[in-house]
Short mmCIF file of C-alpha atoms and ligand atoms in Angstrom, two decimals:
data_model
loop_
_atom_site.label_atom_id
_atom_site.label_comp_id
_atom_site.label_asym_id
_atom_site.label_seq_id
_atom_site.Cartn_x
_atom_site.Cartn_y
_atom_site.Cartn_z
CA MET A 116 -0.09 -0.21 -0.11
CA LEU A 117 1.95 3.13 -0.90
CA LEU A 118 0.22 6.80 -0.54
CA THR A 119 2.75 9.60 -1.86
CA ILE A 120 2.46 13.51 -1.16
CA THR A 121 4.02 15.75 -3.55
CA THR A 122 4.56 19.54 -3.38
CA THR A 123 5.60 21.94 -5.86
CA HIS A 124 5.86 24.90 -3.45
CA GLN A 125 9.34 25.76 -3.51
CA PRO A 126 12.21 25.28 -2.03
CA ALA A 127 10.35 21.97 -2.67
CA THR A 128 12.15 20.02 -0.05
CA GLU A 129 10.87 22.22 3.14
CA LEU A 130 8.39 19.25 2.99
CA GLY A 131 11.39 17.20 4.51
CA TYR A 132 11.00 19.88 7.62
CA LEU A 133 6.96 19.59 7.66
CA LEU A 134 6.92 15.62 7.50
CA HIS A 135 10.11 15.31 10.27
CA LYS A 136 11.44 12.96 7.96
CA HIS A 137 14.83 13.79 5.79
CA PRO A 138 14.33 13.76 1.80
CA ASP A 139 17.67 12.32 1.71
CA LYS A 140 16.80 9.03 4.15
CA CYS A 141 15.10 6.13 3.64
CA GLN A 142 13.38 5.38 7.50
CA SER A 143 11.00 1.83 8.23
CA PHE A 144 9.04 1.80 11.64
CA PRO A 145 7.26 -1.05 13.18
CA LEU A 146 3.74 -1.06 13.63
CA SER A 147 2.12 -4.09 15.35
CA PHE A 148 0.77 -5.05 12.57
CA GLY A 149 3.63 -4.45 10.05
CA GLN A 150 6.23 -1.84 8.57
CA ALA A 151 5.90 1.31 7.37
CA HIS A 152 8.88 3.04 5.23
CA ILE A 153 9.11 6.51 4.56
CA PHE A 154 11.57 7.79 1.60
CA TYR A 155 11.72 10.10 -1.32
CA PRO A 156 11.17 8.77 -4.65
CA GLU A 157 11.78 12.66 -5.91
CA ALA A 158 13.55 15.71 -3.78
CA ASP A 159 14.55 18.73 -5.27
CA THR A 160 13.70 22.36 -5.53
CA GLU A 161 11.08 22.42 -7.59
CA LYS A 162 9.03 19.26 -6.89
CA CYS A 163 9.44 17.21 -4.05
CA THR A 164 7.56 13.63 -3.18
CA ALA A 165 7.30 11.86 -0.02
CA ALA A 166 6.48 7.96 0.12
CA LEU A 167 4.93 5.81 2.67
CA LEU A 168 4.46 2.36 2.03
CA LEU A 169 2.76 0.86 4.23
CA ASP A 170 3.54 -3.00 4.15
CA VAL A 171 1.28 -4.74 6.28
CA ASP A 172 1.59 -8.28 7.27
CA PRO A 173 -1.57 -10.28 7.02
CA VAL A 174 0.06 -12.62 9.93
CA LYS A 175 0.50 -10.39 12.64
CA LEU A 176 -3.33 -9.42 11.65
CA VAL A 177 -4.58 -12.65 13.09
CA ARG A 178 -2.39 -13.31 15.40
CA GLY A 179 -3.33 -14.87 18.66
CA ARG A 180 -6.96 -15.07 17.24
CA SER A 181 -8.32 -18.28 15.55
CA ILE A 182 -7.90 -18.15 12.12
CA SER A 183 -9.87 -18.68 8.77
CA LEU A 184 -9.11 -18.73 5.68
CA GLN A 185 -10.52 -15.43 4.72
CA GLN A 186 -9.18 -13.88 7.79
CA TYR A 187 -5.20 -14.63 6.35
CA VAL A 188 -7.05 -14.01 2.26
CA ASN A 189 -7.68 -10.51 2.08
CA ASP A 190 -7.34 -7.45 0.93
CA ARG A 191 -5.92 -5.16 3.77
CA PRO A 192 -1.93 -5.98 2.77
CA TYR A 193 -2.86 -3.77 -0.58
CA VAL A 194 -5.44 -1.26 -0.24
CA ALA A 195 -5.64 2.21 1.92
CA SER A 196 -7.72 1.24 5.41
CA SER A 197 -7.66 2.53 8.84
CA PHE A 198 -4.08 1.15 9.09
CA LEU A 199 -2.90 3.50 6.98
CA SER A 200 -4.60 6.01 9.08
CA VAL A 201 -2.90 4.77 12.64
CA ALA A 202 0.38 4.54 10.41
CA ILE A 203 -0.34 8.69 9.64
CA ALA A 204 -1.02 9.19 13.80
CA GLN A 205 2.11 7.01 14.29
CA VAL A 206 4.74 7.90 11.97
CA LEU A 207 3.98 11.43 11.33
CA SER A 208 2.56 12.88 14.42
CA THR A 209 3.99 16.00 14.45
CA ALA A 210 2.90 16.78 11.16
CA LEU A 211 -0.55 15.39 11.81
CA GLY A 212 -0.57 17.61 14.66
CA GLY A 213 0.63 20.76 13.07
CA ARG A 214 3.71 20.91 14.69
CA CYS A 215 6.81 22.43 13.14
CA LYS A 216 9.56 24.32 15.01
CA GLU A 217 11.92 24.86 12.15
CA ARG A 218 9.28 26.08 9.78
CA PRO A 219 6.55 27.43 12.52
CA GLU A 220 5.09 29.72 9.48
CA LEU A 221 5.03 27.10 6.98
CA VAL A 222 3.22 24.92 8.79
CA GLN A 223 0.15 27.37 8.98
CA THR A 224 -0.01 28.39 5.10
CA PRO A 225 -1.95 26.17 2.83
CA ILE A 226 0.78 25.11 -0.11
CA PRO A 227 0.22 22.87 -3.47
CA LEU A 228 0.01 19.29 -2.47
CA ILE A 229 -1.30 16.21 -4.32
CA ALA A 230 -1.43 12.99 -2.22
CA LYS A 231 -1.85 9.77 -4.19
CA LEU A 232 -3.31 6.24 -2.90
CA SER A 233 -2.06 3.88 -5.08
CA VAL A 234 -5.64 1.70 -4.19
CA LEU A 235 -8.02 3.03 -2.15
CA PRO A 236 -11.66 0.64 -1.74
CA CYS A 237 -14.31 3.30 -2.68
CA ARG A 238 -17.32 1.83 -1.18
CA GLY A 239 -19.89 3.69 -2.41
CA GLY A 240 -18.47 4.38 -6.00
CA GLU A 241 -16.62 7.43 -7.36
CA ALA A 242 -19.20 9.91 -6.50
CA PHE A 243 -19.15 9.43 -2.76
CA LEU A 244 -15.51 9.65 -3.56
CA LYS A 245 -16.14 13.15 -4.54
CA GLN A 246 -18.90 14.01 -2.01
CA LEU A 247 -16.22 13.44 0.30
CA PHE A 248 -13.09 15.33 -0.80
CA GLU A 249 -14.69 17.90 -2.88
CA PRO A 250 -16.68 20.35 -0.41
CA LEU A 251 -12.97 20.36 1.04
CA GLY A 252 -11.69 21.93 -1.65
CA TYR A 253 -9.73 19.18 -3.47
CA CYS A 254 -9.67 18.15 -7.30
CA VAL A 255 -10.53 14.53 -7.74
CA ASN A 256 -8.81 12.32 -10.38
CA SER A 257 -9.80 8.92 -9.68
CA GLN A 258 -9.29 5.66 -12.06
CA GLY A 259 -11.27 2.76 -11.22
CA TYR A 260 -10.73 -0.86 -12.38
CA ILE A 261 -12.96 -3.45 -13.91
CA LEU A 262 -12.95 -7.09 -11.24
CA ASP A 263 -11.79 -9.33 -13.76
CA GLU A 264 -10.57 -8.46 -17.41
CA LYS A 265 -11.58 -12.39 -18.30
CA PHE A 266 -15.10 -11.52 -16.90
CA PRO A 267 -16.72 -7.97 -18.16
CA GLU A 268 -19.77 -9.08 -17.14
CA TRP A 269 -18.80 -8.68 -13.48
CA GLY A 270 -18.70 -5.21 -13.57
CA GLN A 271 -16.29 -2.10 -11.53
CA SER A 272 -14.33 -3.07 -8.54
CA GLN A 273 -14.43 -0.99 -5.57
CA TYR A 274 -10.76 -0.31 -5.97
CA HIS A 275 -9.49 3.18 -7.37
CA THR A 276 -6.38 4.59 -7.93
CA VAL A 277 -6.99 8.30 -6.48
CA GLU A 278 -4.95 11.64 -6.59
CA LEU A 279 -6.38 14.11 -4.65
CA GLU A 280 -5.02 18.02 -5.59
CA ASN A 281 -5.35 21.14 -2.73
CA THR A 282 -3.77 24.24 -1.72
CA VAL A 283 -3.94 22.99 2.08
CA THR A 284 -1.61 22.75 5.09
CA LEU A 285 -0.10 19.40 5.14
CA SER A 286 -1.50 19.03 8.47
CA ASP A 287 -4.97 19.56 6.85
CA LEU A 288 -4.38 17.29 4.21
CA LEU A 289 -3.35 14.27 6.71
CA SER A 290 -5.97 15.05 8.82
CA HIS A 291 -8.71 14.64 5.95
CA LEU A 292 -6.93 11.29 4.91
CA TYR A 293 -6.88 10.25 8.34
CA VAL A 294 -10.43 10.10 8.77
CA LEU A 295 -11.86 9.91 5.16
CA ILE A 296 -10.05 6.70 4.42
CA PRO A 297 -11.57 4.31 6.76
CA VAL A 298 -14.66 6.21 5.54
CA LEU A 299 -14.56 4.64 2.04
CA ASP A 300 -13.04 1.44 3.13
CA ASP A 301 -15.91 1.15 5.16
CA ASP A 302 -14.67 -2.20 6.92
CA LYS A 303 -16.34 -3.44 9.86
CA HIS A 304 -14.33 -6.20 11.33
CA TYR A 305 -13.07 -4.46 13.78
CA TRP A 306 -14.20 -3.16 16.94
CA VAL A 307 -14.95 0.46 17.74
CA GLY A 308 -14.53 2.13 21.49
CA ASP A 309 -15.76 5.53 23.20
CA GLU A 310 -12.28 6.89 21.79
CA GLU A 311 -12.65 6.55 18.21
CA VAL A 312 -15.74 9.27 18.80
CA GLU A 313 -12.62 11.30 20.57
CA LYS A 314 -10.24 11.02 17.32
CA LEU A 315 -13.02 11.53 14.91
CA LEU A 316 -13.78 15.01 16.59
CA ARG A 317 -9.84 15.57 16.97
CA HIS A 318 -9.05 14.93 13.35
CA GLY A 319 -11.98 16.62 12.22
CA GLU A 320 -11.92 20.01 14.04
CA GLY A 321 -11.92 22.49 11.93
CA TRP A 322 -13.66 20.93 8.93
CA LEU A 323 -16.12 18.08 9.65
CA ALA A 324 -18.61 20.35 11.83
CA ASP A 325 -19.32 22.08 8.32
CA HIS A 326 -19.10 19.16 5.96
CA PRO A 327 -22.08 18.45 3.84
CA ALA A 328 -21.55 14.57 4.24
CA ARG A 329 -20.85 15.01 7.99
CA GLU A 330 -23.23 12.67 9.19
CA GLN A 331 -22.58 9.62 6.47
CA ILE A 332 -19.00 9.98 7.88
CA ALA A 333 -19.44 9.94 11.67
CA ARG A 334 -21.55 7.06 10.97
CA ARG A 335 -19.38 5.09 8.87
CA TYR A 336 -16.26 6.28 10.75
CA LEU A 337 -17.74 4.59 13.99
CA LYS A 338 -18.93 1.72 11.99
CA ARG A 339 -22.48 2.49 12.48
CA ARG A 340 -22.91 2.46 16.01
CA PRO A 341 -25.64 4.49 16.65
CA GLN A 342 -25.08 5.37 19.99
CA LEU A 343 -21.63 6.68 19.11
CA THR A 344 -22.74 8.56 16.27
CA ARG A 345 -25.13 10.44 18.02
CA ILE A 346 -22.35 11.39 20.54
CA ALA A 347 -20.22 12.67 17.63
CA LEU A 348 -22.74 14.35 15.60
CA ALA A 349 -24.32 16.12 19.24
CA GLN A 350 -20.58 17.42 19.54
CA LEU A 351 -20.40 18.49 15.62
CA ALA A 352 -23.75 20.37 16.11
CA GLU A 353 -22.10 22.07 19.14
CA ALA A 354 -18.94 23.17 17.06
CA ASP A 355 -21.48 25.03 14.67
CA GLU A 356 -22.57 27.34 17.25
CA PRO A 357 -22.30 30.75 16.90
CA ASP A 358 -22.42 31.92 20.43
CA PRO A 359 -19.16 30.52 21.74
CA ASP A 360 -20.33 31.04 25.38
CA SER A 361 -23.39 29.05 25.01
CA ALA A 362 -21.17 26.62 22.91
CA GLN A 363 -18.55 26.17 26.05
CA GLU A 364 -21.45 25.51 28.19
CA SER A 365 -23.74 23.39 26.48
CA HIS A 366 -20.08 21.39 25.44
CA SER A 367 -19.60 20.51 29.16
CA LYS A 368 -22.88 19.55 29.59
CA GLU A 369 -22.55 17.18 26.89
CA GLU A 370 -19.44 15.92 28.18
CA ALA A 371 -20.50 15.59 31.42
CA ALA A 372 -23.53 13.57 30.53
CA VAL A 373 -21.09 11.51 28.48
CA GLU A 374 -18.66 11.27 30.83
CA LYS A 375 -20.58 10.47 33.80
CA PRO A 376 -21.54 6.85 33.32
CA LEU A 377 -17.78 6.50 32.12
CA SER A 378 -16.30 7.37 35.11
CA LEU A 379 -18.69 5.55 37.32
CA ASN A 380 -17.80 2.03 34.98
CA LYS A 381 -14.45 3.01 35.31
CA GLN A 382 -14.45 3.75 39.22
CA ARG A 383 -16.23 0.33 39.68
CA LEU A 384 -13.68 -1.40 37.57
CA ASN A 385 -11.00 0.09 39.61
CA ALA A 386 -12.39 -0.68 42.91
CA VAL A 387 -12.57 -4.42 41.37
CA VAL A 388 -8.92 -4.68 40.60
CA ALA A 389 -7.84 -3.49 43.83
CA THR A 390 -9.99 -5.97 45.55
CA LEU A 391 -8.81 -8.80 43.67
CA LYS A 392 -5.63 -7.78 44.16
CA GLU A 393 -5.49 -7.61 48.24
CA THR A 394 -7.47 -10.66 48.06
CA ASN A 395 -4.48 -12.18 45.87
CA ALA A 396 -6.79 -13.51 43.55
CA LYS A 397 -4.60 -14.53 40.14
CA ARG A 398 -6.79 -16.57 38.68
CA VAL A 399 -10.24 -14.82 38.06
CA VAL A 400 -13.33 -15.57 36.14
CA ASP A 401 -15.37 -12.89 35.02
CA LEU A 402 -18.63 -13.99 35.27
CA GLY A 403 -21.21 -11.88 32.23
CA CYS A 404 -18.02 -10.43 31.30
CA GLY A 405 -20.06 -8.36 28.45
CA GLU A 406 -17.77 -6.72 26.15
CA GLY A 407 -14.91 -7.14 28.08
CA ASN A 408 -14.28 -4.17 30.25
CA LEU A 409 -12.97 -5.87 33.04
CA LEU A 410 -11.01 -8.82 30.93
CA LYS A 411 -9.71 -5.33 29.23
CA ALA A 412 -8.13 -4.28 32.67
CA LEU A 413 -6.98 -7.68 33.73
CA LEU A 414 -5.02 -8.60 31.14
CA LYS A 415 -3.35 -5.56 30.55
CA ASP A 416 -2.02 -6.06 34.31
CA SER A 417 0.75 -9.04 34.86
CA PHE A 418 -0.51 -9.79 38.28
CA PHE A 419 -3.18 -11.68 37.00
CA GLU A 420 -2.35 -15.11 35.91
CA GLN A 421 -5.62 -16.35 34.43
CA VAL A 422 -8.63 -14.48 33.13
CA THR A 423 -11.46 -16.19 32.18
CA GLY A 424 -14.66 -14.20 30.68
CA VAL A 425 -18.31 -15.91 30.71
CA ASP A 426 -21.09 -15.04 29.37
CA VAL A 427 -24.38 -15.90 28.07
CA SER A 428 -24.53 -14.17 24.85
CA TYR A 429 -22.20 -15.12 21.94
CA ARG A 430 -22.23 -11.46 20.60
CA SER A 431 -20.88 -9.77 23.54
CA LEU A 432 -18.12 -12.32 23.85
CA GLU A 433 -17.63 -11.68 19.98
CA VAL A 434 -17.11 -8.03 20.80
CA ALA A 435 -15.44 -8.72 23.48
CA GLN A 436 -12.94 -11.17 21.61
CA GLN A 437 -12.24 -8.20 18.97
CA ARG A 438 -11.84 -5.49 21.73
CA LEU A 439 -8.93 -7.91 23.48
CA ASP A 440 -6.86 -8.50 19.93
CA ARG A 441 -6.45 -5.06 19.79
CA LEU A 442 -4.72 -4.97 22.72
CA HIS A 443 -1.71 -6.34 20.61
CA LEU A 444 -0.58 -8.77 23.59
CA PRO A 445 2.74 -10.84 23.27
CA ARG A 446 1.66 -14.07 22.03
CA ASN A 447 2.54 -15.73 25.31
CA GLN A 448 0.45 -13.83 27.03
CA TRP A 449 -2.46 -15.06 24.84
CA GLN A 450 -2.27 -17.79 27.18
CA ARG A 451 -3.81 -16.49 30.15
CA LEU A 452 -7.47 -15.82 28.48
CA GLN A 453 -10.28 -18.03 28.12
CA LEU A 454 -13.49 -16.72 26.97
CA PHE A 455 -16.72 -19.10 26.77
CA GLN A 456 -20.39 -18.82 26.41
CA GLY A 457 -22.53 -20.35 29.97
CA ALA A 458 -25.58 -19.32 31.54
CA LEU A 459 -25.12 -18.75 35.28
CA THR A 460 -27.91 -20.49 36.34
CA TYR A 461 -26.55 -23.84 35.40
CA GLN A 462 -24.14 -25.64 36.94
CA ASP A 463 -20.47 -25.60 35.26
CA LYS A 464 -17.75 -27.55 35.88
CA ARG A 465 -15.50 -24.86 33.61
CA LEU A 466 -15.94 -22.68 36.76
CA LYS A 467 -14.50 -24.14 39.05
CA GLY A 468 -10.91 -23.55 40.45
CA TYR A 469 -10.20 -19.90 40.56
CA ASP A 470 -9.21 -17.96 43.51
CA ALA A 471 -11.94 -14.90 42.61
CA ALA A 472 -15.03 -14.60 40.94
CA ALA A 473 -16.63 -11.38 39.97
CA VAL A 474 -20.45 -10.95 39.10
CA ILE A 475 -20.27 -6.98 38.02
CA GLU A 476 -23.63 -5.74 37.10
CA VAL A 477 -24.93 -8.90 36.19
CA ILE A 478 -27.84 -10.28 38.84
CA GLU A 479 -29.86 -7.51 38.10
CA HIS A 480 -29.99 -9.23 34.58
CA LEU A 481 -31.60 -12.53 36.22
CA ASP A 482 -35.36 -13.06 36.52
CA LEU A 483 -35.55 -12.88 40.20
CA PRO A 484 -36.71 -16.74 40.25
CA ARG A 485 -33.43 -17.61 38.98
CA ILE A 486 -31.52 -16.01 41.26
CA ALA A 487 -31.44 -19.08 43.68
CA ALA A 488 -29.82 -21.21 40.76
CA PHE A 489 -27.65 -18.69 40.24
CA GLU A 490 -26.46 -18.54 44.25
CA ARG A 491 -25.60 -22.50 43.73
CA VAL A 492 -23.67 -22.01 40.54
CA VAL A 493 -21.55 -20.08 42.07
CA PHE A 494 -21.30 -19.98 45.92
CA GLU A 495 -22.09 -24.32 46.44
CA PHE A 496 -20.61 -25.62 43.21
CA ALA A 497 -17.43 -23.28 41.48
CA GLN A 498 -16.81 -22.28 45.11
CA PRO A 499 -14.21 -19.25 44.52
CA MET A 500 -12.23 -18.20 47.57
CA THR A 501 -13.56 -14.42 46.78
CA VAL A 502 -16.65 -13.41 45.19
CA ILE A 503 -17.48 -10.14 44.11
CA VAL A 504 -21.18 -9.01 43.18
CA THR A 505 -21.58 -5.14 42.51
CA THR A 506 -25.20 -4.15 41.54
CA PRO A 507 -27.01 -0.86 41.01
CA ASN A 508 -28.25 0.88 44.48
CA ILE A 509 -32.01 1.77 43.26
CA GLU A 510 -31.77 4.20 46.07
CA TYR A 511 -29.57 6.50 43.99
CA ASN A 512 -31.83 6.90 40.98
CA ILE A 513 -32.93 9.82 42.03
CA LYS A 514 -30.17 11.45 41.89
CA PHE A 515 -29.88 10.61 37.33
CA GLU A 516 -31.32 13.86 36.29
CA ASN A 517 -32.53 12.08 32.84
CA LEU A 518 -33.91 9.02 34.83
CA PRO A 519 -37.42 9.29 35.03
CA ALA A 520 -38.35 8.58 38.51
CA GLY A 521 -40.00 4.76 38.95
CA LYS A 522 -37.51 3.65 36.07
CA LEU A 523 -35.03 1.34 36.41
CA ARG A 524 -31.58 1.95 34.58
CA HIS A 525 -31.45 -0.12 32.23
CA LYS A 526 -34.85 -1.63 30.14
CA ASP A 527 -32.96 -5.26 30.82
CA HIS A 528 -32.47 -4.84 34.66
CA ARG A 529 -35.13 -7.28 36.33
CA PHE A 530 -35.16 -5.10 39.49
CA GLU A 531 -32.52 -2.78 41.45
CA TRP A 532 -32.07 -3.51 45.00
CA THR A 533 -31.88 -0.94 48.09
CA ARG A 534 -29.01 -1.46 50.15
CA LYS A 535 -30.90 -3.06 52.78
CA GLU A 536 -32.26 -5.14 50.05
CA PHE A 537 -28.88 -6.59 48.93
CA GLN A 538 -27.34 -6.71 51.99
CA THR A 539 -30.05 -8.70 53.40
CA TRP A 540 -29.22 -11.09 50.11
CA GLY A 541 -25.91 -10.96 50.48
CA GLU A 542 -25.32 -12.18 53.89
CA THR A 543 -28.26 -14.96 53.51
CA VAL A 544 -26.28 -16.26 50.65
CA ALA A 545 -23.07 -15.78 52.44
CA GLN A 546 -24.39 -17.95 55.76
CA ARG A 547 -26.20 -20.54 53.94
CA PHE A 548 -22.78 -21.08 51.61
CA GLY A 549 -20.35 -20.78 54.08
CA TYR A 550 -18.71 -17.62 53.63
CA THR A 551 -18.51 -13.84 54.74
CA VAL A 552 -19.37 -11.26 53.57
CA THR A 553 -18.91 -7.06 53.41
CA PHE A 554 -20.29 -4.08 51.89
CA THR A 555 -18.77 -1.05 50.25
CA SER A 556 -20.17 1.21 47.61
CA VAL A 557 -18.51 2.90 44.67
CA GLY A 558 -19.50 6.45 43.28
CA GLN A 559 -19.68 9.53 44.96
CA GLU A 560 -21.45 8.96 48.57
CA ASP A 561 -24.69 10.99 49.27
CA PRO A 562 -25.59 11.11 52.90
CA GLU A 563 -29.17 10.45 52.37
CA VAL A 564 -28.91 7.48 49.53
CA GLY A 565 -25.38 6.43 49.33
CA SER A 566 -23.60 6.02 46.34
CA ALA A 567 -24.41 4.64 42.38
CA THR A 568 -23.13 1.13 42.94
CA GLN A 569 -23.20 -1.34 45.78
CA MET A 570 -20.53 -3.87 45.82
CA GLY A 571 -20.31 -6.99 48.36
CA ILE A 572 -17.41 -8.69 48.94
CA PHE A 573 -18.10 -12.33 49.47
CA HIS A 574 -15.04 -14.82 51.30
CA ARG A 575 -15.06 -18.36 51.40
CA ARG A 576 -14.69 -19.18 55.40
CA GLN A 577 -11.50 -21.76 56.05
CA ILE A 578 -12.61 -24.81 57.08
CA GLU A 579 -10.76 -25.29 60.77
CA ASN A 580 -9.76 -28.44 62.05
N1 SAH B 1 -19.97 -7.37 33.68
C1 SAH B 1 -20.16 -6.69 32.34
C2 SAH B 1 -21.24 -6.83 31.77
C3 SAH B 1 -22.13 -6.37 32.61
S1 SAH B 1 -24.05 -6.29 31.11
C4 SAH B 1 -19.57 -5.43 33.03
O1 SAH B 1 -19.54 -4.77 34.31
O2 SAH B 1 -19.66 -4.42 32.07
C5 SAH B 1 -24.50 -7.95 32.19
C6 SAH B 1 -23.94 -9.06 31.19
O3 SAH B 1 -24.64 -9.97 31.90
C7 SAH B 1 -24.50 -9.17 29.81
O4 SAH B 1 -23.26 -9.34 28.95
C8 SAH B 1 -25.41 -10.70 29.59
O5 SAH B 1 -25.55 -11.01 28.41
C9 SAH B 1 -24.67 -11.20 30.94
N2 SAH B 1 -25.76 -12.39 31.51
C10 SAH B 1 -27.56 -11.70 31.90
N3 SAH B 1 -28.17 -13.32 32.18
C11 SAH B 1 -26.41 -14.22 32.01
C12 SAH B 1 -26.88 -15.45 32.50
N4 SAH B 1 -27.57 -15.97 32.99
N5 SAH B 1 -25.63 -15.95 32.23
C13 SAH B 1 -24.31 -15.82 31.63
N6 SAH B 1 -24.66 -14.18 31.68
C14 SAH B 1 -25.34 -13.78 31.87
#
């Protein structure tokens, strides 16, 4: 995969300063998915071209995953995709950020630039390619290819060789490529998380809010995840606000609304990880692991020797697997992880032998009559030394402004408990199955209603001789 950037701004070799890469050198950079090479096929005062050659290693892409042939044999090594964006962000980060100590003025100056992409998948065709780049002032030249010359009836492929010409700052050009290449490629085979919203807004700053195709851009960039797309579009709409003060105010509000649940989630994770460490739990099973929030935190910490995720939802496990793949752990580290599908209301041998079980925001998803089965599965059959259970504290719900009175926090919650109800349940369970239990809370504590999350920490009683 090859991207070249050419300028005729004179002296053209100044491009080397803007890119922070010397025109006389050929440099290589290792990336998690392959190698990036930067070199200059031509560099004189009239015209200078820098080339970014991306050598995507299909074997690295699938390392640590169960592999299908399709994952080995695909177009990823040959086409411009989100890997190119990652390479731009890593190898040309200073240029992308618009910083250049040696040429502080040039970095701000629009200069004539031509970017050429050897192969760009354009899902949505040439028309969509133009819809993306022309409003930003680019002159777009593209050459399409038929799928197979032997079978002309198969028609055109989605692949194009594309030339984009504009007078812009180098940092703007790189930002446009960073965002719009994955949008055109529209590959859905990887997970996007909240951090992608932040990247989209950061690299779209100054141009995305006014772009006529901003909705399609946000939707495709965020892999059609409606929740994330809504957040991004809401924040972009704020960027349109004429009054800077009111924009600032609503921006912080929006941020608070978005960050609040995130920070509660983070606090909960931190509390669970800290408790697991305090109890020296090295082998941990996450029961109802969902999309792998806790698994991710545990895998990143070498304290934990075995990390297992169990969920009844296959889809959640798939998402968890994709997110964990993106940690790019060394090969030997993957042995620490195991994911399997299972229901917490049926006895399961695979749940035995762990130092600790985490049951984070799960019990409220079980039908009340099934709680007794869950209790036996965890405390009687699996019997880990430690069990950490968290669940919402319903008393705190009046503190959530956007939660109508009497409503539970999530539509799949079958119940939510007061602190008294949770503690009574916990004490009864501990008593019945030979555990001790203590209770703590997570989140800001209110004197009247307590905090948002309640946590029960169960320890198995040692049998005394
Ligand atoms: N622990 C995760 C997910 C909480 S959401 C986190 O804190 O982010 C609740 C999860 O419990 C969902 O992923 C759901 O699929 C799972 N779940 C619900 N009932 C279950 C059952 N009977 N057995 C196993 N998992 C269950």
